[in-house]
PDB file of C-alpha atoms in Angstrom:
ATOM      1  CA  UNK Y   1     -62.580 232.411-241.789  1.00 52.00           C
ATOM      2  CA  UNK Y   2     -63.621 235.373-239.574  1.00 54.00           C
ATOM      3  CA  UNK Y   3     -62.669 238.786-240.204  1.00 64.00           C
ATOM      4  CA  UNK Y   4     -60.292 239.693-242.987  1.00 66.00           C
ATOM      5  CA  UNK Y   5     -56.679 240.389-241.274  1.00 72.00           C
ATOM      6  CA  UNK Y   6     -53.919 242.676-243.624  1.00 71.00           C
ATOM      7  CA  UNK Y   7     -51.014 240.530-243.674  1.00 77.00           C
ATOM      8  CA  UNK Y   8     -47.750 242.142-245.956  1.00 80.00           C
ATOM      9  CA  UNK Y   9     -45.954 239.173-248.653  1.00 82.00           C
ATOM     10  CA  UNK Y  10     -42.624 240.437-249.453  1.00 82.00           C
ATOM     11  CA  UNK Y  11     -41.865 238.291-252.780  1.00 79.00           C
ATOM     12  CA  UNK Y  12     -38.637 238.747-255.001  1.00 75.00           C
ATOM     13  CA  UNK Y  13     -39.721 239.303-258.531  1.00 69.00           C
ATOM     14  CA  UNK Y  14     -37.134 239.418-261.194  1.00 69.00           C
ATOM     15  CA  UNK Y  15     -36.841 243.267-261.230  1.00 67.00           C
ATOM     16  CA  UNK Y  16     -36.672 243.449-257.602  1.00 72.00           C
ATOM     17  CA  UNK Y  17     -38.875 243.257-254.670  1.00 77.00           C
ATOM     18  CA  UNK Y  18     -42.379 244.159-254.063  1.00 73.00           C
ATOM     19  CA  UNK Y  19     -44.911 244.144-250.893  1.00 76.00           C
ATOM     20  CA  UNK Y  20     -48.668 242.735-251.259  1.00 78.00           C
ATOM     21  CA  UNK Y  21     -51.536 242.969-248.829  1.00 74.00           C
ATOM     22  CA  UNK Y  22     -53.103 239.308-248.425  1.00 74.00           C
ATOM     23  CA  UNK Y  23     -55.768 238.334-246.547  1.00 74.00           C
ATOM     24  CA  UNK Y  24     -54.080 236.801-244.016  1.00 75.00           C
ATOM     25  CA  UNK Y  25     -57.158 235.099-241.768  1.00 78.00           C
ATOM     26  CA  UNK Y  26     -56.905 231.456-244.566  1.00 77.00           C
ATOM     27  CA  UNK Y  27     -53.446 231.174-242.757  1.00 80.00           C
ATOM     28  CA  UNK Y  28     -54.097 231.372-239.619  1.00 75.00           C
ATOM     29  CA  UNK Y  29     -56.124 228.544-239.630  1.00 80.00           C
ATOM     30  CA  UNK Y  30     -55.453 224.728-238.513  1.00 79.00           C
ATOM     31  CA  UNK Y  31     -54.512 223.268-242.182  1.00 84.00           C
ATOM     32  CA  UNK Y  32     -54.034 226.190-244.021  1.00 84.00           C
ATOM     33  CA  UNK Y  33     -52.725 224.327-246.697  1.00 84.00           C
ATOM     34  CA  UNK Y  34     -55.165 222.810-247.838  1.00 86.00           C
ATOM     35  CA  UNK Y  35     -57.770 225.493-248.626  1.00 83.00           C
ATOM     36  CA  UNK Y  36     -54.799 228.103-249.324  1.00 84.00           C
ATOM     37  CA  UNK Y  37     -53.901 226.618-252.620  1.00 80.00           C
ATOM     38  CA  UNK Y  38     -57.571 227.887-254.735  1.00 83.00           C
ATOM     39  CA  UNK Y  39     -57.289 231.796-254.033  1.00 80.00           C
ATOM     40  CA  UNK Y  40     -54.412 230.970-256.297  1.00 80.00           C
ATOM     41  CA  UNK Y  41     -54.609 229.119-259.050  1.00 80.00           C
ATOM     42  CA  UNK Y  42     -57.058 231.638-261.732  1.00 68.00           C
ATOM     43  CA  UNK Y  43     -57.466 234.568-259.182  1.00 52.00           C
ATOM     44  CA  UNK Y  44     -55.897 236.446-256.269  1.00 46.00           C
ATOM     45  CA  UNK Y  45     -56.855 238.018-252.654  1.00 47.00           C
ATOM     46  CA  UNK Y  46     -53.716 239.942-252.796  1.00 46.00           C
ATOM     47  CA  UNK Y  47     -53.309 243.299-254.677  1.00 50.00           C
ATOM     48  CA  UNK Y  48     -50.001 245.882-254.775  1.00 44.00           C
ATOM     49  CA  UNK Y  49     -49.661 248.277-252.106  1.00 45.00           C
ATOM     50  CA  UNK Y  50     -46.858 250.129-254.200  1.00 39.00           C
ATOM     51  CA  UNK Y  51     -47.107 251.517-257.572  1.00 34.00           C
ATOM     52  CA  UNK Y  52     -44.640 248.984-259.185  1.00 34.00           C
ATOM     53  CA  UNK Y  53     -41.622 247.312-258.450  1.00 32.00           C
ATOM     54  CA  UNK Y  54     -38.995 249.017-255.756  1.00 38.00           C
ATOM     55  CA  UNK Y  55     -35.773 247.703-255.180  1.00 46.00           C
ATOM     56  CA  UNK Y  56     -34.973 249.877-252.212  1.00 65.00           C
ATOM     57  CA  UNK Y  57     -35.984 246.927-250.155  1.00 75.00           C
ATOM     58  CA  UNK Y  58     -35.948 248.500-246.372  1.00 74.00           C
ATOM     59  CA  UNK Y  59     -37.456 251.637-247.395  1.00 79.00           C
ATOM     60  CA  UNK Y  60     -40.080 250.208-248.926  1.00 81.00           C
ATOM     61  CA  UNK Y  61     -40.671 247.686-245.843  1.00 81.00           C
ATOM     62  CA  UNK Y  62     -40.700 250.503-243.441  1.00 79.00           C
ATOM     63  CA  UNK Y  63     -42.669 252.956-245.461  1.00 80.00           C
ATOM     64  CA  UNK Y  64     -45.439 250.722-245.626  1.00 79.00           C
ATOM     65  CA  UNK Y  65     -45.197 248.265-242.543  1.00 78.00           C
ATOM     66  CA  UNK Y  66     -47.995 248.836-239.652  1.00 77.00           C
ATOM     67  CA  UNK Y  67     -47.533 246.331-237.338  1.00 77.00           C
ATOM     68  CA  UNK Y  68     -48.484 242.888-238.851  1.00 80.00           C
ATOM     69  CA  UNK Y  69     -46.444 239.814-239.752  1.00 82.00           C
ATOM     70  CA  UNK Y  70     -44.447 240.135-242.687  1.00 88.00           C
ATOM     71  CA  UNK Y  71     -45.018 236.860-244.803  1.00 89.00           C
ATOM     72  CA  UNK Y  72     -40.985 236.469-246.657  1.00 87.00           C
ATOM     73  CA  UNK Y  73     -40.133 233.742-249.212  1.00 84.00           C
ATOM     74  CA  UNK Y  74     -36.547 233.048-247.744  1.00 84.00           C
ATOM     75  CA  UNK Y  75     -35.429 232.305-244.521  1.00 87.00           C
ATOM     76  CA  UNK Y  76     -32.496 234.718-245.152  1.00 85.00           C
ATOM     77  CA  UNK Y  77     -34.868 237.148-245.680  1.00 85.00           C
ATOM     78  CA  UNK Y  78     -36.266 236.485-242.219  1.00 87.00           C
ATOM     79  CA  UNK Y  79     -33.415 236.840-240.228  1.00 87.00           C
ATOM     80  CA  UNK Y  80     -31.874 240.013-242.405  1.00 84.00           C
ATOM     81  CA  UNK Y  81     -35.471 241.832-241.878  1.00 86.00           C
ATOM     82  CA  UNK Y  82     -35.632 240.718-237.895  1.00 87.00           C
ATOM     83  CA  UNK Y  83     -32.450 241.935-237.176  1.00 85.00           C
ATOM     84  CA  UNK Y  84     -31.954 245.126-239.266  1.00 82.00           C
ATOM     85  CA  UNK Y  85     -35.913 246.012-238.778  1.00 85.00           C
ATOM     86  CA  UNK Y  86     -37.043 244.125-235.868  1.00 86.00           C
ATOM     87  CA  UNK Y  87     -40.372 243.244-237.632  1.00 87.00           C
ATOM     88  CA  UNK Y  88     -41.605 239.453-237.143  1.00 90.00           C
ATOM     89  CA  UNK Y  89     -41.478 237.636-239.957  1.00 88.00           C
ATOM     90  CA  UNK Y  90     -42.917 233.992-241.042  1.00 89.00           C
ATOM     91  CA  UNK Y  91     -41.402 231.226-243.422  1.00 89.00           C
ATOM     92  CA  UNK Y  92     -42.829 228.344-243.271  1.00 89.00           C
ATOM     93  CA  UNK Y  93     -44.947 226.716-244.812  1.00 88.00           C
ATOM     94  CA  UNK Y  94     -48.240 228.344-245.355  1.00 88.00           C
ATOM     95  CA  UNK Y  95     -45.645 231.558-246.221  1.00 87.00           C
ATOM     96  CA  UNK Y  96     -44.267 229.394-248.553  1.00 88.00           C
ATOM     97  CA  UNK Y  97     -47.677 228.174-250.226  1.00 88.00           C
ATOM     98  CA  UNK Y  98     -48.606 232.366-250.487  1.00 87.00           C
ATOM     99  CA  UNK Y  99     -45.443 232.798-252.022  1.00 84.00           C
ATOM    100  CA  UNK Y 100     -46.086 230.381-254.918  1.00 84.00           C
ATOM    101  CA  UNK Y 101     -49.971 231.999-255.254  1.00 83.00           C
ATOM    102  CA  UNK Y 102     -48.031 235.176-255.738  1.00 82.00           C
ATOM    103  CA  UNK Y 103     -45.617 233.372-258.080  1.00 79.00           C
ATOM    104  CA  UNK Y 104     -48.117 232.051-260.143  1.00 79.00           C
ATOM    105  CA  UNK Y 105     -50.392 235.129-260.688  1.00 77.00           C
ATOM    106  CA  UNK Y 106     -47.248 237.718-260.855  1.00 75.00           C
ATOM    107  CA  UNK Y 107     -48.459 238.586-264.108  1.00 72.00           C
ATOM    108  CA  UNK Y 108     -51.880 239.670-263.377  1.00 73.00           C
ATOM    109  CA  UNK Y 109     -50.601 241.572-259.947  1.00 74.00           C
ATOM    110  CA  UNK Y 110     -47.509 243.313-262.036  1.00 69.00           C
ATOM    111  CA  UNK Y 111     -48.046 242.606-265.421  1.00 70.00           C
ATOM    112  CA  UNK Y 112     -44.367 244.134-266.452  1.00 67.00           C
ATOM    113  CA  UNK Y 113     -43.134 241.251-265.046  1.00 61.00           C
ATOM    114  CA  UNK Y 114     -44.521 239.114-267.982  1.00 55.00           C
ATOM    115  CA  UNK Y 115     -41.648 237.766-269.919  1.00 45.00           C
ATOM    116  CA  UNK Y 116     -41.228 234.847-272.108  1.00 42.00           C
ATOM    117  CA  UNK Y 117     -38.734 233.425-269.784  1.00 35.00           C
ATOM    118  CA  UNK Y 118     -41.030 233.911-266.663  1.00 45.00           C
ATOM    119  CA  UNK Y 119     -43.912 232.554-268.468  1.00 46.00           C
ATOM    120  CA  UNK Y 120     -41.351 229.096-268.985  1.00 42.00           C
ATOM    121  CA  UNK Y 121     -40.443 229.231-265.505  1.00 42.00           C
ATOM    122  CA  UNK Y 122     -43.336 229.858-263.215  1.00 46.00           C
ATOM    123  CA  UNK Y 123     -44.396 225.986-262.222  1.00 47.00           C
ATOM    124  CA  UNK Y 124     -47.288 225.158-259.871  1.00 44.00           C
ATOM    125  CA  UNK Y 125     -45.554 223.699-257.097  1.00 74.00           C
ATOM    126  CA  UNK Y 126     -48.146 223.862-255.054  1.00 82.00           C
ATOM    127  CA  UNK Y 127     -48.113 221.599-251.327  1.00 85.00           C
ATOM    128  CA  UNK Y 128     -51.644 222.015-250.927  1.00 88.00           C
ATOM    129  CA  UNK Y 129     -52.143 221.184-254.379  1.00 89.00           C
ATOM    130  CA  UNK Y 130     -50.167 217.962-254.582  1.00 88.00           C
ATOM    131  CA  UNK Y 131     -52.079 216.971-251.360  1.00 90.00           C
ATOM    132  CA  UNK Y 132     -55.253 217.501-253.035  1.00 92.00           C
ATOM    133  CA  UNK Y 133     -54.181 215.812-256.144  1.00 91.00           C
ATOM    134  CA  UNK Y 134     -53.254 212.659-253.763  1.00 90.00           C
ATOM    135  CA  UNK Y 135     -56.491 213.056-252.025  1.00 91.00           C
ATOM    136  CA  UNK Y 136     -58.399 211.719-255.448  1.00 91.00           C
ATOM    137  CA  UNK Y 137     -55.551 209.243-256.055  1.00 89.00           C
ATOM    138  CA  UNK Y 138     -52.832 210.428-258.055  1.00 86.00           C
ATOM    139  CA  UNK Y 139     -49.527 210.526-256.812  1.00 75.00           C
ATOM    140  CA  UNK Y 140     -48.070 213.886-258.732  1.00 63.00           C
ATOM    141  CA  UNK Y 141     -44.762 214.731-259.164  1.00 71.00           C
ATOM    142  CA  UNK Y 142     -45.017 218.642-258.677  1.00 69.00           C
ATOM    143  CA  UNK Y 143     -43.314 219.442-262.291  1.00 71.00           C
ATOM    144  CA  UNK Y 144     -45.755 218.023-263.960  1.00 76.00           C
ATOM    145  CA  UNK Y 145     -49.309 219.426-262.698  1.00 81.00           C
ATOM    146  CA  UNK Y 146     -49.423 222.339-265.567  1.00 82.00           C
ATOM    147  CA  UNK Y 147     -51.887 225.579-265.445  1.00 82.00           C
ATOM    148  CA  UNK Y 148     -54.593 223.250-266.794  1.00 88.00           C
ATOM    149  CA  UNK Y 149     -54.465 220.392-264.113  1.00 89.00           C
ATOM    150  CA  UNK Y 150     -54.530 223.199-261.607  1.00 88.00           C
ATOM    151  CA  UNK Y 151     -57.391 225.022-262.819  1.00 90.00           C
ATOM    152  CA  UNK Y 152     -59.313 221.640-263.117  1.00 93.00           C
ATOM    153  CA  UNK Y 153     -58.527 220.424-260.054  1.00 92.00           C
ATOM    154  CA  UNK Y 154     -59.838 224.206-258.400  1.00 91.00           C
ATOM    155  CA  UNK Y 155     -63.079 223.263-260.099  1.00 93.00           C
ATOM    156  CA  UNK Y 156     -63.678 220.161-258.706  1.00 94.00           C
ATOM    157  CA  UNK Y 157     -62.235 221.351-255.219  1.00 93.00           C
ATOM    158  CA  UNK Y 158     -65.276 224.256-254.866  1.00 93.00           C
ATOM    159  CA  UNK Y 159     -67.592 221.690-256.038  1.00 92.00           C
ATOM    160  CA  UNK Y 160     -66.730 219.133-253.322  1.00 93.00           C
ATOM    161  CA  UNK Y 161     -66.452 222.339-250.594  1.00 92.00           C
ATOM    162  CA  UNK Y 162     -70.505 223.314-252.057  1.00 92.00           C
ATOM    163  CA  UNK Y 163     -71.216 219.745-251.502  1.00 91.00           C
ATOM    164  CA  UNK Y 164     -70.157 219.406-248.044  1.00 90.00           C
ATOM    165  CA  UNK Y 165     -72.245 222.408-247.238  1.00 90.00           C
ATOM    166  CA  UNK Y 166     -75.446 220.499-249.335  1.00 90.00           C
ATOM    167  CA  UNK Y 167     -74.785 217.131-247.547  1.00 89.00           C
ATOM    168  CA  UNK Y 168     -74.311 219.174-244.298  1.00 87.00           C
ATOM    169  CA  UNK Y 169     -78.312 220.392-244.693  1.00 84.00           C
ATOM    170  CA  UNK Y 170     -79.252 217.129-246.380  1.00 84.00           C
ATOM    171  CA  UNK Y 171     -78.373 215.347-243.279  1.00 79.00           C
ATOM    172  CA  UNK Y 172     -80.119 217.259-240.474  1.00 80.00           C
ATOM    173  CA  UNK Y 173     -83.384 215.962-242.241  1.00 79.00           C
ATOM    174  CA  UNK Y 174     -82.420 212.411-240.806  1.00 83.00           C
ATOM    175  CA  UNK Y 175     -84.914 210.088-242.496  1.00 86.00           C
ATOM    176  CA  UNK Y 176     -82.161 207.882-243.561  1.00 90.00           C
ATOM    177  CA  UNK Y 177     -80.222 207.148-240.506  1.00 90.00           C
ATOM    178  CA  UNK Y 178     -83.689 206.712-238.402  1.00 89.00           C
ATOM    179  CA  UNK Y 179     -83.880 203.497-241.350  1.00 91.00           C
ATOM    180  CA  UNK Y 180     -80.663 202.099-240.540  1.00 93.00           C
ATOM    181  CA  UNK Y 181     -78.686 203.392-243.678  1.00 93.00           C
ATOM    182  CA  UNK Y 182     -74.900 204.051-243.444  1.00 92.00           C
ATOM    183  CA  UNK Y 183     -74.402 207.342-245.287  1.00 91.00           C
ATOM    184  CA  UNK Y 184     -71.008 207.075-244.521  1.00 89.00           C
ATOM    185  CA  UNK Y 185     -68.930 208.241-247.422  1.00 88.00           C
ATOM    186  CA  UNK Y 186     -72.215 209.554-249.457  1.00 91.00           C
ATOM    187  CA  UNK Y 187     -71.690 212.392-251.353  1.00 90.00           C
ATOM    188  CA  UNK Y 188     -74.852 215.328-251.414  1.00 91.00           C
ATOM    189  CA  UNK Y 189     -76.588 213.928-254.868  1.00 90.00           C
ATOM    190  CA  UNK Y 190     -76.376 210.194-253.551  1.00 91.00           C
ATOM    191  CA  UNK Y 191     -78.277 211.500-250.062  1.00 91.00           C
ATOM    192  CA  UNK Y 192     -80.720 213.277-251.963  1.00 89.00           C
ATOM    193  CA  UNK Y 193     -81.901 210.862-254.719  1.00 88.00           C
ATOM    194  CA  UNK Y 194     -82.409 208.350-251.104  1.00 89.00           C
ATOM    195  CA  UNK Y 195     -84.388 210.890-250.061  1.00 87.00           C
ATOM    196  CA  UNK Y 196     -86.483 211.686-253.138  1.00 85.00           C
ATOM    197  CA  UNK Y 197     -87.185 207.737-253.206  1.00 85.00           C
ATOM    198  CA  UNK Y 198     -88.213 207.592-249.651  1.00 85.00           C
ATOM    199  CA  UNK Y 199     -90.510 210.574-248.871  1.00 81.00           C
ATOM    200  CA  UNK Y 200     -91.653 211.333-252.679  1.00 76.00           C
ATOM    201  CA  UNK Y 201     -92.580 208.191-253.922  1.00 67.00           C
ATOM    202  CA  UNK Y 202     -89.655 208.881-257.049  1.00 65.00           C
ATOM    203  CA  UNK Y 203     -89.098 205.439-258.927  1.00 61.00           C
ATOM    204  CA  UNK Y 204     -86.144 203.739-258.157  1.00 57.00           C
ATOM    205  CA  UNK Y 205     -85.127 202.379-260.753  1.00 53.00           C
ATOM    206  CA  UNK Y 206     -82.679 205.022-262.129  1.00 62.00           C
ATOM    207  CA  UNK Y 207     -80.649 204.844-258.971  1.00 63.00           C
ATOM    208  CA  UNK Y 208     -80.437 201.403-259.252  1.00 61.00           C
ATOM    209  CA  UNK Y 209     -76.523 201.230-259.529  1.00 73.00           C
ATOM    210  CA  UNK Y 210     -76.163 203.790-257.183  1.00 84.00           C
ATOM    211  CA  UNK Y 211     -77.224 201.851-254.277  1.00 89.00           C
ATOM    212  CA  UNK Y 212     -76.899 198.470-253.161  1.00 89.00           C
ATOM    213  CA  UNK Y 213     -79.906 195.798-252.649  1.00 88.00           C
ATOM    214  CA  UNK Y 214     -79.603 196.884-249.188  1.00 92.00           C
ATOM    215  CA  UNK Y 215     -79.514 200.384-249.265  1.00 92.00           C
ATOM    216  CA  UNK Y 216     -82.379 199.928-251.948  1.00 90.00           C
ATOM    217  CA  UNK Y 217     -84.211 197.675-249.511  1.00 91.00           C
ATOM    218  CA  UNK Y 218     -84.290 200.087-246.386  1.00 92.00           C
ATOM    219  CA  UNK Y 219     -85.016 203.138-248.732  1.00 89.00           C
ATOM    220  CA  UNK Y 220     -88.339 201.335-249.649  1.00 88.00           C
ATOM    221  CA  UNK Y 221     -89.154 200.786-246.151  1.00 89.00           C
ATOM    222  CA  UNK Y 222     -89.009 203.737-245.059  1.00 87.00           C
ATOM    223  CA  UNK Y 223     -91.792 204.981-247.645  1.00 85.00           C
ATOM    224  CA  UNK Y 224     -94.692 207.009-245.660  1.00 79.00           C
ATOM    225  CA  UNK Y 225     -92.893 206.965-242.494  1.00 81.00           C
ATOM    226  CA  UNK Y 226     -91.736 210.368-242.627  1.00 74.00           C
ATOM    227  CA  UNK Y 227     -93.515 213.537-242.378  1.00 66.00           C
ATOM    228  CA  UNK Y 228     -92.360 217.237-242.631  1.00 65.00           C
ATOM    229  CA  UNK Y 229     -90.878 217.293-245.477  1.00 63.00           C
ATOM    230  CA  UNK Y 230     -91.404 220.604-247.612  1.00 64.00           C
ATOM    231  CA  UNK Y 231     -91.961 218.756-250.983  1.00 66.00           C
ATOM    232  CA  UNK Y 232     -91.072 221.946-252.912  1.00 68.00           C
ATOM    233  CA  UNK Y 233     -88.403 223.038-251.091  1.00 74.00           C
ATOM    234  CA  UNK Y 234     -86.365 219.140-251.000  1.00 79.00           C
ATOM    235  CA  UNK Y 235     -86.896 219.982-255.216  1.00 79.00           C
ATOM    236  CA  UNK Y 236     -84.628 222.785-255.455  1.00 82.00           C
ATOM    237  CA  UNK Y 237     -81.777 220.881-252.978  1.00 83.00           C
ATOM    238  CA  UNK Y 238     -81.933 218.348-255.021  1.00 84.00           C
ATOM    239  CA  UNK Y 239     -82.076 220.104-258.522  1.00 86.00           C
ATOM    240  CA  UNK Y 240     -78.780 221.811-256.567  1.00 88.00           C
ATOM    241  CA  UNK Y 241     -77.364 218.671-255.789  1.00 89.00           C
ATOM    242  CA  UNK Y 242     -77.237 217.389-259.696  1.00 87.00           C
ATOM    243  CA  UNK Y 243     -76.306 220.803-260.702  1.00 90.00           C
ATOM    244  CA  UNK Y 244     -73.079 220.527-258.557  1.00 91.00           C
ATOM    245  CA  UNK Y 245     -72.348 216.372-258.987  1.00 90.00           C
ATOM    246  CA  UNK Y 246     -72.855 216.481-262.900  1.00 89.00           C
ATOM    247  CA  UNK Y 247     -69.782 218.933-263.479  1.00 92.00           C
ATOM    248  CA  UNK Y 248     -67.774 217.622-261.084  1.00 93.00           C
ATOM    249  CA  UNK Y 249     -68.032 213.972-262.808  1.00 92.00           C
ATOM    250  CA  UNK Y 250     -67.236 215.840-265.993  1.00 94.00           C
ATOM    251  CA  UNK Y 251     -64.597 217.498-264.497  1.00 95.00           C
ATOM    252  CA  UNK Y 252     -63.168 214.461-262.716  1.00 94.00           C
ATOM    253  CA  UNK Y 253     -63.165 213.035-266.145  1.00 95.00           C
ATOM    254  CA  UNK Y 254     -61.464 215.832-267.611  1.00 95.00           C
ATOM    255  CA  UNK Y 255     -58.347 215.466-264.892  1.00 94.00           C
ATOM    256  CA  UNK Y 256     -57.462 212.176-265.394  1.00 92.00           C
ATOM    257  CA  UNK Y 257     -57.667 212.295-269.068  1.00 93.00           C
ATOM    258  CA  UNK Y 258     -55.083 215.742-268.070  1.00 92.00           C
ATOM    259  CA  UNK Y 259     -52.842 213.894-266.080  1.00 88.00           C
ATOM    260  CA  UNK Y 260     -52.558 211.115-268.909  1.00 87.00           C
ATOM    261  CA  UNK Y 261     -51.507 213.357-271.131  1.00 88.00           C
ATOM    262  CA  UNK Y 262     -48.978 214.738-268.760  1.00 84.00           C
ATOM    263  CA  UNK Y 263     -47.484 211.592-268.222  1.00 77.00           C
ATOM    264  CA  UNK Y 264     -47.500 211.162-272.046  1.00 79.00           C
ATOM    265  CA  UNK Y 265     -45.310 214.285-272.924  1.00 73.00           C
ATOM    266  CA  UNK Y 266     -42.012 213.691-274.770  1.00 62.00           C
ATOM    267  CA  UNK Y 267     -39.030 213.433-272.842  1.00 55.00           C
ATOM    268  CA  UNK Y 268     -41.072 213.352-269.198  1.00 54.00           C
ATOM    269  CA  UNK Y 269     -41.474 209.221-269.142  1.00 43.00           C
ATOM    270  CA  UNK Y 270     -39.256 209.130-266.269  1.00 42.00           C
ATOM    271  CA  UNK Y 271     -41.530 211.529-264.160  1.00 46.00           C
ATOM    272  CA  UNK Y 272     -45.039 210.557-264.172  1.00 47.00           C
ATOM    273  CA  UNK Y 273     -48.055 211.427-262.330  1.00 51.00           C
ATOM    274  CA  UNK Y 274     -48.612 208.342-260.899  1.00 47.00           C
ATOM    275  CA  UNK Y 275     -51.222 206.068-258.776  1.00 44.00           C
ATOM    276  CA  UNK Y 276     -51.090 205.512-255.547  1.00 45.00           C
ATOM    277  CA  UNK Y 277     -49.153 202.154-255.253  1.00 47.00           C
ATOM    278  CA  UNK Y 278     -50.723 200.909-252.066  1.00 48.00           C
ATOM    279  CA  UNK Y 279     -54.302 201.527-253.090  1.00 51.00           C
ATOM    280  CA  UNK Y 280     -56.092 198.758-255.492  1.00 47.00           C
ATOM    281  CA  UNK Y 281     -57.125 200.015-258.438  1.00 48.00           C
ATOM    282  CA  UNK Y 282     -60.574 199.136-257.531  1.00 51.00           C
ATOM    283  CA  UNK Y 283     -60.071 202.523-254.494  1.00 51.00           C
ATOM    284  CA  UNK Y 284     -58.678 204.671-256.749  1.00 49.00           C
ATOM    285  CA  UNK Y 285     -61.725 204.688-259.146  1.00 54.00           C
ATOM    286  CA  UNK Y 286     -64.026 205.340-256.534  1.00 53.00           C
ATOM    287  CA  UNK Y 287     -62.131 207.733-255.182  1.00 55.00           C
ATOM    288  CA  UNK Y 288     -62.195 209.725-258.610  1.00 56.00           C
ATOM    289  CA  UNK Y 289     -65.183 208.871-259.181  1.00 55.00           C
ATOM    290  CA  UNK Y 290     -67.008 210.566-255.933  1.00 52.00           C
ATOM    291  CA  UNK Y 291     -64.285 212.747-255.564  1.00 56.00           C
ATOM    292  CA  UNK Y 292     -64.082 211.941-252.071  1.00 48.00           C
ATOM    293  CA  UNK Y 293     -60.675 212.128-250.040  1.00 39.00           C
TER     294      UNK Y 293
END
C-alpha cells in the first residue's frame, strides 16, 4: 500500500461531529473497496485527533486541517465545507465505506457514544462487504449480515489474502505446470499436497478426492523428474498451507451455518440472505468450499 498518507474523516456522531486521522493510502488504490471493508469490522486504523466530541464544526476543521483531503459522510457536507472553507473534500464511495468503518467501531474510538439505542442502530452496511459475501455465493441483503457474519467473513478474507501470498511462492517452483497440470483455480494447500506427491514420494492416497484421475495421473509422472527442491524447507510451506486451509474450511462452515440462521430470524422471512440465482447449486458449493471468488 506504500507509505502511510494522514487523511482527516469528518463523521457526525450523535453528540456532534468529530475529525479522525485514517490511513488514507487503502483508498487510494484501484478497488479500494474491496480490501477497505477488514480494517473495520473488529479493529480500526483511525484514532481521534480531538479530545472528544466538538460541535463547533468549522473551528474544529480549521484548527486541525493541514492540507489533505477531508473524507465527509454527506454530500452537503462537501459543498458547505468547499465553499465556506475551500478545503477539497471526497464523497464517494470509498468515503462512504470509511464512514461506515467509523460507524461501526464508534464505540471503541469514543466510547461515550455507546448507547443502547446506538448499539440497535449501528448495521454493517458494508459495499465491500456485500461484494465479498457475493464473491463466496451468497446474495446478502445488507440488513441482515450482523457483527458475527462480519467478523467471520474477516477471518476467512485474511486467510484467502495469506493464501494468495503461499500459492504466489508455491508456484514459482513450477514442477506442476512443466507436467501439464492446470492449477487454474487451485488454492495454496491443493498446490502443495501435488507437490509433496511429486518430489517427496508422499502417498497419494489421502488426496485422492482432491484430485482427479488426471491430475493424479500426471502427479505420478512427474516423480524423480525434479530436482532442487529443499526437502525441509517445502515442509514448513506446506505445514503453513494446512495451518491456513483447515480454519478457513471451519470457518467457511461456520458462515453459512450464520447466514442460515439469519435468514431464520422471526419476522425477517421476507429478507433473506440468499443464493445466487444464476449459479447451480453445484458452483456455489465449490465456491464455499475453496473460498475462491
Amino acid at each position: 500500500m506504500g507509505e502511510p498518507i494522514p487523511v482527516k474523516v469528518l463523521s457526525e456522531t450523535p453528540s456532534g461531529f468529530a475529525l479522525f486521522v485514517f490511513n488514507g493510502s487503502i483508498v487510494n488504490v484501484e478497488n479500494p473497496l474491496e480490501i477497505l471493508w477488514p480494517y473495520f469490522v473488529n479493529s480500526t486504523t483511525a484514532d481521534p485527533t480531538t479530545p472528544g466530541i466538538d460541535e463547533r464544526v468549522i473551528k474544529m476543521i480549521k484548527k486541525w486541517y493541514i492540507g489533505e483531503t477531508l473524507l465527509v459522510g454527506k454530500p452537503e457536507h462537501k459543498a458547505a465545507i468547499e465553499k465556506e472553507l475551500e478545503i477539497p473534500c471526497c464523497c464517494d464511495e470509498a468515503a462512504m465505506e470509511v464512514m461506515w468503518g467509523v460507524e461501526n467501531l464508534l464505540h471503541i474510538l469514543v466510547p461515550n457514544e455507546e448507547t443502547e439505542l446506538r448499539a440497535q442502530d449501528r448495521k454493517l452496511r458494508s459495499q465491500g462487504l456485500h461484494m465479498f459475501l457475493q464473491s463466496l455465493g451468497y446474495n446478502s441483503e445488507k440488513e441482515l449480515v450482523n457483527g458475527q457474519i462480519a467478523e467471520t467473513a474477516c477471518y476467512i478474507y485474511h486467510c484467502l489474502e495469506i493464501n494468495k501470498k503461499q500459492l504466489k511462492s508455491l508456484g514459482r517452483l513450477d514442477y506442476l505446470e512443466k507436467e501439464g497440470i492446470d492449477t487454474k483455480g487451485w488454492d495454496a494447500w491443493k498446490y502443495a499436497a501435488a507437490v509433496s506427491i511429486m518430489c517427496m514420494d508422499e502417498p497419494s492416497s489421502d488426496t485422492s478426492q482432491v484430485f482427479s484421475e488426471e491430475e493424479l495421473r500426471k502427479i505420478n509422472g512427474g516423480k524423480g523428474k525434479h530436482t532442487g527442491l529443499i526437502k525441509d524447507n517445502f515442509k514448513i510451506i506446506y505445514k503453513r498451507a494446512v495451518d491456513v486451509n483447515q480454519p478457513k474450511v471451519e470457518k467457511l462452515k461456520e458462515l453459512d451455518d450464520l447466514v442460515k440462521a439469519a435468514q431464520e430470524r422471526p419476522g425477517r422471512a421476507a429478507a433473506k440472505l440468499q443464493e445466487e440465482p444464476d449459479e447451480s447449486s453445484e458452483s456455489i458449493a465449490k465456491k464455499r468450499k475453496m473460498g475462491e471468488a
